[in-house]
Amino acid sequence: MDSRELEHVQRGVFAQLAARIQPPFLGGNTYPLDYSSTSNANAIRDVIISYAASGLTHAMLENAWTNFPSAGASMSYLSQANFVRALQFTDDLTAAGIGRIDVVLSGRDYHPALDTAGAEYAAAMNLLTQSSRFDVYTRFCNSNSYDSSDAAGTQAVTSYGQLWTSTAWFHALGRPTSARSVTGTAGVTSLVYSRTYQFGSVQVTVPVTGSPTAVVTRTQ
């Protein structure tokens, strides 16, 4: 089989796969994200949504729900104001029919078990913002995945190839039974976001200052 025949076979296989795998999945990397102002967030949102006409189905949001953490640290959470902007940003993508791959970053190199609070937060944000299409996915990894080597310069860092497991990923709450709700006043009090599922609930509390707390509870 020569190269032209091989290419013909490959194109046929791809065409068959495209016809049988529904819905199609075409994701794009959208780092960096900037929630420091509404205009910045909206500009990035508009660019992402503009690609939907070309077939974009999902956006991979690098450092979703966090700032970029320092190596060895746990999480660097968004301020309350930036969290609110990030939430509106993801809601806008959902309304435009674009799913997400949220990359939630910890600085805990190679030791996800040391950051159970971060893993719970990542799981909770997935549940809070999951759409009716069930097209929100979450990747929890360390921030050094962007570096070419470790601190000593002797070992390649490939955390995107690592599977960070946590009990936070196995809540099995079933389908959502309510939309997300919130209590509190931004800039004045803590914002408490919650949502119920068939077999449990999720709650994320975002204070005016300080780190948010996340609780995912299975009730059945």
GROMACS .gro file of C-alpha atoms in nm:
model
  220
    1MET     CA    1   0.000   0.000   0.000
    2ASP     CA    2   0.156   0.330  -0.108
    3SER     CA    3   0.121   0.662   0.074
    4ARG     CA    4  -0.175   0.778  -0.135
    5GLU     CA    5  -0.367   0.458  -0.070
    6LEU     CA    6  -0.287   0.482   0.301
    7GLU     CA    7  -0.409   0.842   0.311
    8HIS     CA    8  -0.730   0.739   0.136
    9VAL     CA    9  -0.790   0.467   0.397
   10GLN     CA   10  -0.716   0.708   0.683
   11ARG     CA   11  -0.958   0.967   0.547
   12GLY     CA   12  -1.224   0.698   0.517
   13VAL     CA   13  -1.170   0.590   0.878
   14PHE     CA   14  -1.186   0.948   1.004
   15ALA     CA   15  -1.505   1.011   0.807
   16GLN     CA   16  -1.664   0.699   0.956
   17LEU     CA   17  -1.565   0.803   1.308
   18ALA     CA   18  -1.694   1.156   1.257
   19ALA     CA   19  -2.027   1.019   1.137
   20ARG     CA   20  -2.064   0.783   1.431
   21ILE     CA   21  -1.928   0.983   1.726
   22GLN     CA   22  -2.199   1.223   1.833
   23PRO     CA   23  -2.189   1.489   1.944
   24PRO     CA   24  -1.854   1.600   1.801
   25PHE     CA   25  -1.594   1.725   2.050
   26LEU     CA   26  -1.359   2.003   1.947
   27GLY     CA   27  -1.190   2.183   2.235
   28GLY     CA   28  -0.962   2.486   2.235
   29ASN     CA   29  -0.704   2.605   2.490
   30THR     CA   30  -0.799   2.950   2.619
   31TYR     CA   31  -0.513   3.039   2.855
   32PRO     CA   32  -0.454   3.299   2.984
   33LEU     CA   33  -0.779   3.402   3.146
   34ASP     CA   34  -0.804   3.743   3.307
   35TYR     CA   35  -1.087   3.814   3.550
   36SER     CA   36  -0.931   4.135   3.684
   37SER     CA   37  -1.202   4.338   3.514
   38THR     CA   38  -1.537   4.272   3.350
   39SER     CA   39  -1.411   4.416   3.020
   40ASN     CA   40  -1.113   4.179   3.015
   41ALA     CA   41  -1.331   3.877   3.091
   42ASN     CA   42  -1.589   3.979   2.832
   43ALA     CA   43  -1.325   4.030   2.562
   44ILE     CA   44  -1.191   3.677   2.616
   45ARG     CA   45  -1.545   3.537   2.631
   46ASP     CA   46  -1.635   3.699   2.299
   47VAL     CA   47  -1.329   3.553   2.126
   48ILE     CA   48  -1.410   3.203   2.251
   49ILE     CA   49  -1.775   3.227   2.148
   50SER     CA   50  -1.677   3.355   1.802
   51TYR     CA   51  -1.505   3.022   1.735
   52ALA     CA   52  -1.827   2.828   1.795
   53ALA     CA   53  -1.931   2.907   1.438
   54SER     CA   54  -1.618   2.720   1.322
   55GLY     CA   55  -1.708   2.412   1.520
   56LEU     CA   56  -1.564   2.479   1.866
   57THR     CA   57  -1.762   2.275   2.120
   58HIS     CA   58  -1.548   2.311   2.436
   59ALA     CA   59  -1.303   2.559   2.584
   60MET     CA   60  -1.021   2.443   2.810
   61LEU     CA   61  -0.992   2.709   3.080
   62GLU     CA   62  -0.641   2.709   3.220
   63ASN     CA   63  -0.619   2.791   3.593
   64ALA     CA   64  -0.998   2.787   3.622
   65TRP     CA   65  -1.131   2.910   3.958
   66THR     CA   66  -0.780   2.991   4.086
   67ASN     CA   67  -0.488   3.220   4.032
   68PHE     CA   68  -0.163   3.058   3.922
   69PRO     CA   69  -0.017   2.918   4.248
   70SER     CA   70   0.345   2.922   4.355
   71ALA     CA   71   0.531   2.591   4.344
   72GLY     CA   72   0.489   2.401   4.668
   73ALA     CA   73   0.184   2.602   4.774
   74SER     CA   74  -0.168   2.466   4.786
   75MET     CA   75  -0.417   2.691   4.607
   76SER     CA   76  -0.422   3.058   4.514
   77TYR     CA   77  -0.792   3.139   4.510
   78LEU     CA   78  -0.964   3.416   4.318
   79SER     CA   79  -1.081   3.720   4.510
   80GLN     CA   80  -1.454   3.738   4.566
   81ALA     CA   81  -1.493   3.999   4.291
   82ASN     CA   82  -1.294   3.793   4.042
   83PHE     CA   83  -1.482   3.477   4.141
   84VAL     CA   84  -1.810   3.650   4.054
   85ARG     CA   85  -1.667   3.753   3.716
   86ALA     CA   86  -1.540   3.400   3.651
   87LEU     CA   87  -1.881   3.259   3.734
   88GLN     CA   88  -2.051   3.497   3.490
   89PHE     CA   89  -1.786   3.406   3.232
   90THR     CA   90  -1.862   3.034   3.256
   91ASP     CA   91  -2.237   3.098   3.258
   92ASP     CA   92  -2.198   3.295   2.934
   93LEU     CA   93  -2.012   3.005   2.771
   94THR     CA   94  -2.283   2.764   2.882
   95ALA     CA   95  -2.552   2.991   2.740
   96ALA     CA   96  -2.363   2.995   2.409
   97GLY     CA   97  -2.361   2.614   2.400
   98ILE     CA   98  -1.988   2.579   2.473
   99GLY     CA   99  -1.876   2.314   2.718
  100ARG     CA  100  -1.566   2.341   2.936
  101ILE     CA  101  -1.257   2.158   3.047
  102ASP     CA  102  -1.163   2.335   3.372
  103VAL     CA  103  -0.798   2.302   3.474
  104VAL     CA  104  -0.781   2.368   3.848
  105LEU     CA  105  -0.424   2.421   3.966
  106SER     CA  106  -0.245   2.335   4.287
  107GLY     CA  107   0.123   2.399   4.353
  108ARG     CA  108   0.162   2.065   4.533
  109ASP     CA  109   0.404   1.896   4.295
  110TYR     CA  110   0.339   1.524   4.268
  111HIS     CA  111   0.146   1.512   4.596
  112PRO     CA  112  -0.225   1.566   4.534
  113ALA     CA  113  -0.310   1.397   4.863
  114LEU     CA  114  -0.163   1.701   5.037
  115ASP     CA  115  -0.427   1.924   4.881
  116THR     CA  116  -0.756   1.756   4.962
  117ALA     CA  117  -0.924   2.094   5.015
  118GLY     CA  118  -0.822   2.195   4.665
  119ALA     CA  119  -0.957   1.872   4.519
  120GLU     CA  120  -1.287   1.922   4.700
  121TYR     CA  121  -1.307   2.279   4.571
  122ALA     CA  122  -1.243   2.161   4.214
  123ALA     CA  123  -1.515   1.897   4.244
  124ALA     CA  124  -1.759   2.145   4.398
  125MET     CA  125  -1.710   2.400   4.120
  126ASN     CA  126  -1.774   2.131   3.861
  127LEU     CA  127  -2.101   2.044   4.032
  128LEU     CA  128  -2.207   2.406   4.083
  129THR     CA  129  -2.157   2.496   3.717
  130GLN     CA  130  -2.245   2.167   3.547
  131SER     CA  131  -2.485   2.230   3.261
  132SER     CA  132  -2.790   2.031   3.161
  133ARG     CA  133  -2.579   1.895   2.876
  134PHE     CA  134  -2.330   1.745   3.125
  135ASP     CA  135  -2.040   1.890   2.927
  136VAL     CA  136  -1.823   2.037   3.203
  137TYR     CA  137  -1.507   1.841   3.281
  138THR     CA  138  -1.241   1.914   3.541
  139ARG     CA  139  -0.867   1.847   3.551
  140PHE     CA  140  -0.691   1.890   3.888
  141CYS     CA  141  -0.313   1.911   3.858
  142ASN     CA  142  -0.008   2.101   3.975
  143SER     CA  143   0.104   2.434   3.836
  144ASN     CA  144   0.448   2.310   3.734
  145SER     CA  145   0.292   2.132   3.439
  146TYR     CA  146   0.389   2.443   3.242
  147ASP     CA  147   0.758   2.420   3.330
  148SER     CA  148   1.015   2.231   3.123
  149SER     CA  149   1.202   2.098   3.425
  150ASP     CA  150   1.194   2.079   3.803
  151ALA     CA  151   1.368   2.323   4.036
  152ALA     CA  152   1.698   2.139   4.000
  153GLY     CA  153   1.667   2.128   3.623
  154THR     CA  154   1.716   1.754   3.615
  155GLN     CA  155   1.371   1.607   3.561
  156ALA     CA  156   1.103   1.693   3.311
  157VAL     CA  157   0.774   1.788   3.470
  158THR     CA  158   0.478   1.625   3.298
  159SER     CA  159   0.193   1.658   3.544
  160TYR     CA  160  -0.062   1.664   3.263
  161GLY     CA  161   0.023   1.299   3.226
  162GLN     CA  162  -0.047   1.233   3.592
  163LEU     CA  163  -0.378   1.113   3.731
  164TRP     CA  164  -0.449   1.292   4.057
  165THR     CA  165  -0.718   1.096   4.236
  166SER     CA  166  -0.911   1.208   4.540
  167THR     CA  167  -1.218   1.092   4.728
  168ALA     CA  168  -1.366   1.426   4.623
  169TRP     CA  169  -1.409   1.286   4.273
  170PHE     CA  170  -1.630   0.995   4.380
  171HIS     CA  171  -1.932   1.160   4.539
  172ALA     CA  172  -2.175   1.009   4.283
  173LEU     CA  173  -2.455   1.258   4.348
  174GLY     CA  174  -2.662   1.172   4.044
  175ARG     CA  175  -2.837   1.440   3.842
  176PRO     CA  176  -2.896   1.798   3.960
  177THR     CA  177  -3.241   1.867   4.102
  178SER     CA  178  -3.208   2.245   4.124
  179ALA     CA  179  -3.033   2.538   3.964
  180ARG     CA  180  -2.746   2.706   4.146
  181SER     CA  181  -2.857   2.951   4.414
  182VAL     CA  182  -2.665   3.216   4.607
  183THR     CA  183  -2.715   3.414   4.926
  184GLY     CA  184  -2.519   3.714   5.050
  185THR     CA  185  -2.410   4.049   4.912
  186ALA     CA  186  -2.093   4.079   4.704
  187GLY     CA  187  -1.832   4.302   4.865
  188VAL     CA  188  -2.024   4.309   5.193
  189THR     CA  189  -2.080   3.952   5.312
  190SER     CA  190  -1.974   3.602   5.218
  191LEU     CA  191  -2.143   3.461   4.910
  192VAL     CA  192  -2.282   3.113   4.969
  193TYR     CA  193  -2.350   2.916   4.651
  194SER     CA  194  -2.542   2.590   4.670
  195ARG     CA  195  -2.708   2.332   4.451
  196THR     CA  196  -2.896   2.010   4.518
  197TYR     CA  197  -2.854   1.678   4.342
  198GLN     CA  198  -3.048   1.352   4.350
  199PHE     CA  199  -2.828   1.206   4.620
  200GLY     CA  200  -2.667   1.506   4.784
  201SER     CA  201  -2.573   1.869   4.768
  202VAL     CA  202  -2.283   2.102   4.706
  203GLN     CA  203  -2.198   2.431   4.876
  204VAL     CA  204  -1.918   2.680   4.817
  205THR     CA  205  -1.871   2.979   5.048
  206VAL     CA  206  -1.669   3.269   4.907
  207PRO     CA  207  -1.578   3.527   5.174
  208VAL     CA  208  -1.509   3.894   5.107
  209THR     CA  209  -1.146   3.823   5.198
  210GLY     CA  210  -0.972   3.493   5.247
  211SER     CA  211  -1.008   3.150   5.091
  212PRO     CA  212  -1.338   2.988   4.989
  213THR     CA  213  -1.456   2.666   5.147
  214ALA     CA  214  -1.629   2.383   4.964
  215VAL     CA  215  -1.845   2.103   5.098
  216VAL     CA  216  -1.991   1.824   4.887
  217THR     CA  217  -2.232   1.599   5.078
  218ARG     CA  218  -2.389   1.270   4.978
  219THR     CA  219  -2.724   1.227   5.155
  220GLN     CA  220  -2.829   0.885   5.027
   0.00000   0.00000   0.00000
